[in-house]
């Protein structure tokens, strides 16, 4: 606004340069956080290979600099930050830690509303945390509050109204097409993720398996809800988070590294 106080949309430098640099910055941070997640589960070498392979063999690099105005790389950063915070605090999260996790979850949903259901990963700690899981709620509301205020100002409601003919219909949905269609299917466009899912099942710790098993159906359900589940002219499957954080920085098949 300081550079263009008129408030009119701008499509040239310095705005295009700023959004490209921001996408690159947060995208690289997303890969770093994904590496930290993977390294805490497996060895450093395998984690490096996994993050590089998953990013290179998925639409991640496309949205990193070619289409930086999309929210994909920012989504990847927030999902990775949320998963890393959940993973590191899994064995002894304080009350403040639950509030912070909720705040990250709210910001994650603010960045891309499709990522909001990934908050369910935190419920895996319910048997141990019990009532403290409720501390997620004020954190989520605080993180998501700017979006609510913006929607109320722009649309006169807490959430924007869906365009005509674009109502969400999760049941029935295009579940098979979302995952396996040759037209923007997740596993069809990025078959390395099938190896990632298989590799996660080999881990000795059951919590990454549970996180992956809960997040994948939730994202399939979310992506199947819109009438145009492929995002029309988008590249690959546009509504799901870039793969590294979603799959806990998945690994190619191979024995765990100490």
CSV table of C-alpha atoms in Angstrom, one decimal:
chain,number,residue,atom,x,y,z
A,1,UNK,CA,0.0,0.0,0.0
A,2,UNK,CA,2.9,2.4,0.6
A,3,UNK,CA,4.1,1.8,-3.0
A,4,UNK,CA,0.7,1.8,-4.6
A,5,UNK,CA,-1.7,3.7,-2.2
A,6,UNK,CA,-4.6,3.4,-4.7
A,7,UNK,CA,-5.2,-0.2,-3.6
A,8,UNK,CA,-5.8,-1.3,-7.1
A,9,UNK,CA,-4.5,-4.8,-8.1
A,10,UNK,CA,-0.9,-4.8,-9.2
A,11,UNK,CA,0.6,-7.4,-11.5
A,12,UNK,CA,4.1,-6.2,-12.0
A,13,UNK,CA,7.3,-5.5,-10.1
A,14,UNK,CA,7.8,-5.0,-7.2
A,15,UNK,CA,4.8,-7.0,-6.3
A,16,UNK,CA,5.5,-10.0,-8.6
A,17,UNK,CA,9.1,-10.0,-7.3
A,18,UNK,CA,8.0,-9.9,-3.7
A,19,UNK,CA,5.5,-12.8,-4.0
A,20,UNK,CA,8.1,-14.9,-5.9
A,21,UNK,CA,10.7,-14.4,-3.2
A,22,UNK,CA,8.2,-15.0,-0.5
A,23,UNK,CA,7.1,-18.3,-2.1
A,24,UNK,CA,10.7,-19.4,-2.5
A,25,UNK,CA,11.6,-18.5,1.1
A,26,UNK,CA,8.6,-20.3,2.7
A,27,UNK,CA,8.9,-23.2,0.3
A,28,UNK,CA,12.5,-23.8,1.2
A,29,UNK,CA,11.6,-23.5,4.9
A,30,UNK,CA,8.8,-26.1,4.4
A,31,UNK,CA,11.4,-28.5,3.0
A,32,UNK,CA,13.7,-27.8,6.0
A,33,UNK,CA,11.0,-28.4,8.5
A,34,UNK,CA,10.0,-31.6,6.6
A,35,UNK,CA,13.6,-32.7,6.8
A,36,UNK,CA,13.6,-32.1,10.6
A,37,UNK,CA,10.4,-34.2,10.9
A,38,UNK,CA,11.9,-37.1,8.8
A,39,UNK,CA,15.3,-36.9,10.6
A,40,UNK,CA,13.6,-37.4,14.0
A,41,UNK,CA,12.0,-40.6,12.7
A,42,UNK,CA,14.7,-42.0,10.5
A,43,UNK,CA,18.4,-41.3,9.7
A,44,UNK,CA,19.7,-38.0,8.3
A,45,UNK,CA,20.8,-39.5,5.0
A,46,UNK,CA,17.5,-41.1,4.2
A,47,UNK,CA,15.7,-38.0,5.3
A,48,UNK,CA,17.7,-35.8,2.9
A,49,UNK,CA,17.0,-38.2,0.0
A,50,UNK,CA,13.3,-38.4,0.9
A,51,UNK,CA,12.7,-34.7,1.0
A,52,UNK,CA,14.6,-34.0,-2.2
A,53,UNK,CA,12.9,-36.9,-4.0
A,54,UNK,CA,9.4,-36.0,-2.8
A,55,UNK,CA,9.7,-32.3,-3.7
A,56,UNK,CA,11.3,-33.1,-7.1
A,57,UNK,CA,8.8,-35.8,-8.1
A,58,UNK,CA,5.7,-33.8,-7.1
A,59,UNK,CA,4.1,-30.5,-8.1
A,60,UNK,CA,6.0,-28.7,-5.3
A,61,UNK,CA,8.7,-27.2,-7.5
A,62,UNK,CA,6.1,-26.0,-10.0
A,63,UNK,CA,4.3,-23.9,-7.4
A,64,UNK,CA,7.5,-22.8,-5.8
A,65,UNK,CA,8.5,-20.3,-8.4
A,66,UNK,CA,6.5,-20.8,-11.6
A,67,UNK,CA,3.1,-20.1,-9.9
A,68,UNK,CA,4.2,-18.4,-6.7
A,69,UNK,CA,0.9,-16.4,-6.3
A,70,UNK,CA,-0.9,-19.7,-5.4
A,71,UNK,CA,-0.9,-20.6,-1.7
A,72,UNK,CA,0.7,-24.0,-2.1
A,73,UNK,CA,4.2,-23.2,-0.8
A,74,UNK,CA,2.8,-21.2,2.1
A,75,UNK,CA,0.5,-24.0,2.8
A,76,UNK,CA,3.4,-26.5,2.8
A,77,UNK,CA,5.3,-24.3,5.3
A,78,UNK,CA,2.3,-24.0,7.7
A,79,UNK,CA,1.5,-27.8,7.5
A,80,UNK,CA,5.1,-28.6,8.1
A,81,UNK,CA,5.3,-26.2,11.1
A,82,UNK,CA,2.2,-27.7,12.6
A,83,UNK,CA,3.3,-31.3,12.1
A,84,UNK,CA,6.7,-30.6,13.5
A,85,UNK,CA,5.3,-28.9,16.6
A,86,UNK,CA,2.9,-31.8,17.1
A,87,UNK,CA,5.6,-34.4,16.7
A,88,UNK,CA,8.2,-32.7,19.0
A,89,UNK,CA,5.7,-32.2,21.8
A,90,UNK,CA,4.0,-35.6,21.5
A,91,UNK,CA,5.4,-37.0,24.8
A,92,UNK,CA,5.0,-34.0,27.1
A,93,UNK,CA,3.2,-31.0,25.8
A,94,UNK,CA,2.4,-28.3,28.3
A,95,UNK,CA,-0.7,-26.2,28.4
A,96,UNK,CA,1.1,-23.4,26.6
A,97,UNK,CA,2.2,-25.9,24.1
A,98,UNK,CA,-1.4,-26.9,23.3
A,99,UNK,CA,-2.3,-23.3,22.9
A,100,UNK,CA,0.6,-22.8,20.5
A,101,UNK,CA,-0.3,-25.9,18.6
A,102,UNK,CA,-3.8,-24.6,18.2
A,103,UNK,CA,-2.5,-21.2,17.1
A,104,UNK,CA,-0.4,-22.9,14.4
A,105,UNK,CA,-3.5,-24.9,13.4
A,106,UNK,CA,-5.5,-21.8,13.0
A,107,UNK,CA,-2.9,-20.1,10.9
A,108,UNK,CA,-2.7,-23.3,8.8
A,109,UNK,CA,-6.4,-23.2,8.1
A,110,UNK,CA,-6.2,-19.4,7.4
A,111,UNK,CA,-3.5,-20.0,4.8
A,112,UNK,CA,-5.6,-22.7,3.0
A,113,UNK,CA,-8.9,-23.8,4.5
A,114,UNK,CA,-8.4,-27.3,3.1
A,115,UNK,CA,-5.5,-27.7,5.5
A,116,UNK,CA,-7.7,-27.1,8.6
A,117,UNK,CA,-8.9,-30.7,8.9
A,118,UNK,CA,-5.3,-31.7,9.4
A,119,UNK,CA,-5.8,-30.5,13.0
A,120,UNK,CA,-7.3,-33.9,13.6
A,121,UNK,CA,-3.7,-35.2,13.8
A,122,UNK,CA,-3.4,-33.6,17.3
A,123,UNK,CA,-6.3,-35.7,18.5
A,124,UNK,CA,-4.1,-38.8,18.3
A,125,UNK,CA,-2.7,-37.5,21.7
A,126,UNK,CA,-6.2,-37.5,23.2
A,127,UNK,CA,-5.7,-40.6,25.4
A,128,UNK,CA,-2.6,-39.1,27.0
A,129,UNK,CA,-3.6,-35.4,27.0
A,130,UNK,CA,-7.3,-35.8,27.9
A,131,UNK,CA,-8.9,-32.4,28.7
A,132,UNK,CA,-5.9,-30.4,27.6
A,133,UNK,CA,-6.8,-31.1,24.0
A,134,UNK,CA,-9.5,-28.5,24.5
A,135,UNK,CA,-6.8,-25.9,24.7
A,136,UNK,CA,-6.4,-26.2,21.0
A,137,UNK,CA,-9.7,-24.4,20.5
A,138,UNK,CA,-8.7,-20.9,21.8
A,139,UNK,CA,-5.5,-21.1,19.9
A,140,UNK,CA,-7.3,-22.1,16.7
A,141,UNK,CA,-9.8,-19.3,17.0
A,142,UNK,CA,-7.0,-16.8,17.6
A,143,UNK,CA,-5.0,-17.9,14.6
A,144,UNK,CA,-8.1,-18.0,12.3
A,145,UNK,CA,-9.6,-14.7,13.6
A,146,UNK,CA,-8.0,-12.5,10.9
A,147,UNK,CA,-9.7,-14.6,8.2
A,148,UNK,CA,-13.1,-14.3,10.0
A,149,UNK,CA,-12.8,-10.6,10.3
A,150,UNK,CA,-11.8,-10.2,6.7
A,151,UNK,CA,-14.7,-12.3,5.4
A,152,UNK,CA,-17.1,-10.4,7.6
A,153,UNK,CA,-15.9,-7.1,6.1
A,154,UNK,CA,-15.8,-8.3,2.5
A,155,UNK,CA,-18.8,-10.6,2.4
A,156,UNK,CA,-21.0,-9.7,5.4
A,157,UNK,CA,-20.7,-13.2,6.8
A,158,UNK,CA,-18.1,-15.1,8.9
A,159,UNK,CA,-17.2,-17.3,5.9
A,160,UNK,CA,-17.4,-16.5,2.2
A,161,UNK,CA,-20.4,-17.8,0.2
A,162,UNK,CA,-19.7,-20.4,-2.4
A,163,UNK,CA,-20.3,-19.4,-6.0
A,164,UNK,CA,-23.4,-20.7,-7.7
A,165,UNK,CA,-23.0,-24.3,-8.8
A,166,UNK,CA,-19.9,-24.7,-6.7
A,167,UNK,CA,-21.5,-26.1,-3.5
A,168,UNK,CA,-19.4,-28.6,-1.6
A,169,UNK,CA,-20.8,-32.1,-1.7
A,170,UNK,CA,-18.5,-34.4,0.2
A,171,UNK,CA,-20.9,-37.4,0.1
A,172,UNK,CA,-20.8,-38.7,-2.6
A,173,UNK,CA,-17.4,-37.4,-3.8
A,174,UNK,CA,-14.8,-38.1,-6.4
A,175,UNK,CA,-12.6,-40.1,-4.1
A,176,UNK,CA,-11.2,-42.5,-6.6
A,177,UNK,CA,-10.5,-39.8,-9.2
A,178,UNK,CA,-8.8,-37.6,-6.6
A,179,UNK,CA,-6.3,-40.3,-5.8
A,180,UNK,CA,-5.9,-42.3,-9.0
A,181,UNK,CA,-7.4,-40.5,-12.0
A,182,UNK,CA,-5.0,-39.9,-15.0
A,183,UNK,CA,-6.5,-36.4,-14.9
A,184,UNK,CA,-4.7,-34.7,-11.9
A,185,UNK,CA,-4.9,-37.7,-9.6
A,186,UNK,CA,-2.6,-37.5,-6.6
A,187,UNK,CA,-0.9,-40.9,-7.0
A,188,UNK,CA,-1.0,-40.9,-10.8
A,189,UNK,CA,0.8,-37.6,-11.0
A,190,UNK,CA,3.2,-38.4,-8.2
A,191,UNK,CA,3.6,-42.2,-7.9
A,192,UNK,CA,6.5,-41.7,-5.5
A,193,UNK,CA,3.9,-41.0,-2.9
A,194,UNK,CA,2.7,-44.6,-3.1
A,195,UNK,CA,6.2,-45.7,-2.1
A,196,UNK,CA,6.0,-43.1,0.7
A,197,UNK,CA,2.8,-44.5,2.1
A,198,UNK,CA,4.2,-48.0,2.0
A,199,UNK,CA,7.4,-46.9,3.7
A,200,UNK,CA,5.6,-45.2,6.5
A,201,UNK,CA,3.9,-48.6,7.3
A,202,UNK,CA,7.4,-50.0,7.9
A,203,UNK,CA,8.2,-47.6,10.7
A,204,UNK,CA,8.5,-49.0,14.2
A,205,UNK,CA,6.7,-46.0,15.7
A,206,UNK,CA,3.0,-46.2,15.1
A,207,UNK,CA,2.3,-42.5,15.5
A,208,UNK,CA,3.5,-41.5,12.0
A,209,UNK,CA,1.4,-44.3,10.6
A,210,UNK,CA,-1.6,-43.0,12.4
A,211,UNK,CA,-1.0,-39.4,11.3
A,212,UNK,CA,-0.6,-40.5,7.7
A,213,UNK,CA,-3.6,-42.8,7.9
A,214,UNK,CA,-5.8,-40.0,9.3
A,215,UNK,CA,-4.6,-37.2,7.1
A,216,UNK,CA,-4.8,-38.9,3.7
A,217,UNK,CA,-8.6,-39.8,3.9
A,218,UNK,CA,-9.4,-36.3,5.3
A,219,UNK,CA,-7.6,-34.7,2.4
A,220,UNK,CA,-9.2,-37.0,-0.1
A,221,UNK,CA,-12.6,-36.1,1.3
A,222,UNK,CA,-11.8,-32.4,1.2
A,223,UNK,CA,-10.6,-32.5,-2.4
A,224,UNK,CA,-13.5,-34.6,-3.6
A,225,UNK,CA,-16.1,-32.1,-2.3
A,226,UNK,CA,-15.9,-29.4,-5.0
A,227,UNK,CA,-17.6,-30.1,-8.4
A,228,UNK,CA,-14.3,-29.5,-10.2
A,229,UNK,CA,-12.1,-31.6,-8.0
A,230,UNK,CA,-9.0,-31.1,-10.3
A,231,UNK,CA,-9.0,-27.3,-10.0
A,232,UNK,CA,-9.8,-26.8,-13.7
A,233,UNK,CA,-6.5,-25.5,-15.3
A,234,UNK,CA,-4.3,-26.2,-12.3
A,235,UNK,CA,-1.2,-28.3,-12.3
A,236,UNK,CA,-1.6,-31.8,-10.8
A,237,UNK,CA,-3.9,-32.0,-7.7
A,238,UNK,CA,-4.2,-28.3,-6.7
A,239,UNK,CA,-6.2,-28.5,-3.5
A,240,UNK,CA,-4.1,-30.8,-1.4
A,241,UNK,CA,-1.0,-29.7,0.5
A,242,UNK,CA,2.3,-30.3,-1.2
A,243,UNK,CA,3.4,-33.8,-0.3
A,244,UNK,CA,6.4,-33.4,2.0
A,245,UNK,CA,4.6,-32.2,5.2
A,246,UNK,CA,1.4,-34.2,4.4
A,247,UNK,CA,3.3,-37.4,4.4
A,248,UNK,CA,5.7,-36.5,7.2
A,249,UNK,CA,8.4,-36.2,4.6
A,250,UNK,CA,7.9,-39.6,3.2
A,251,UNK,CA,10.8,-41.9,2.4
A,252,UNK,CA,11.5,-44.3,-0.4
A,253,UNK,CA,11.4,-48.0,0.5
A,254,UNK,CA,14.5,-49.2,2.5
A,255,UNK,CA,15.5,-50.3,5.9
A,256,UNK,CA,15.5,-47.7,8.7
A,257,UNK,CA,18.8,-45.9,9.3
A,258,UNK,CA,20.0,-45.7,13.0
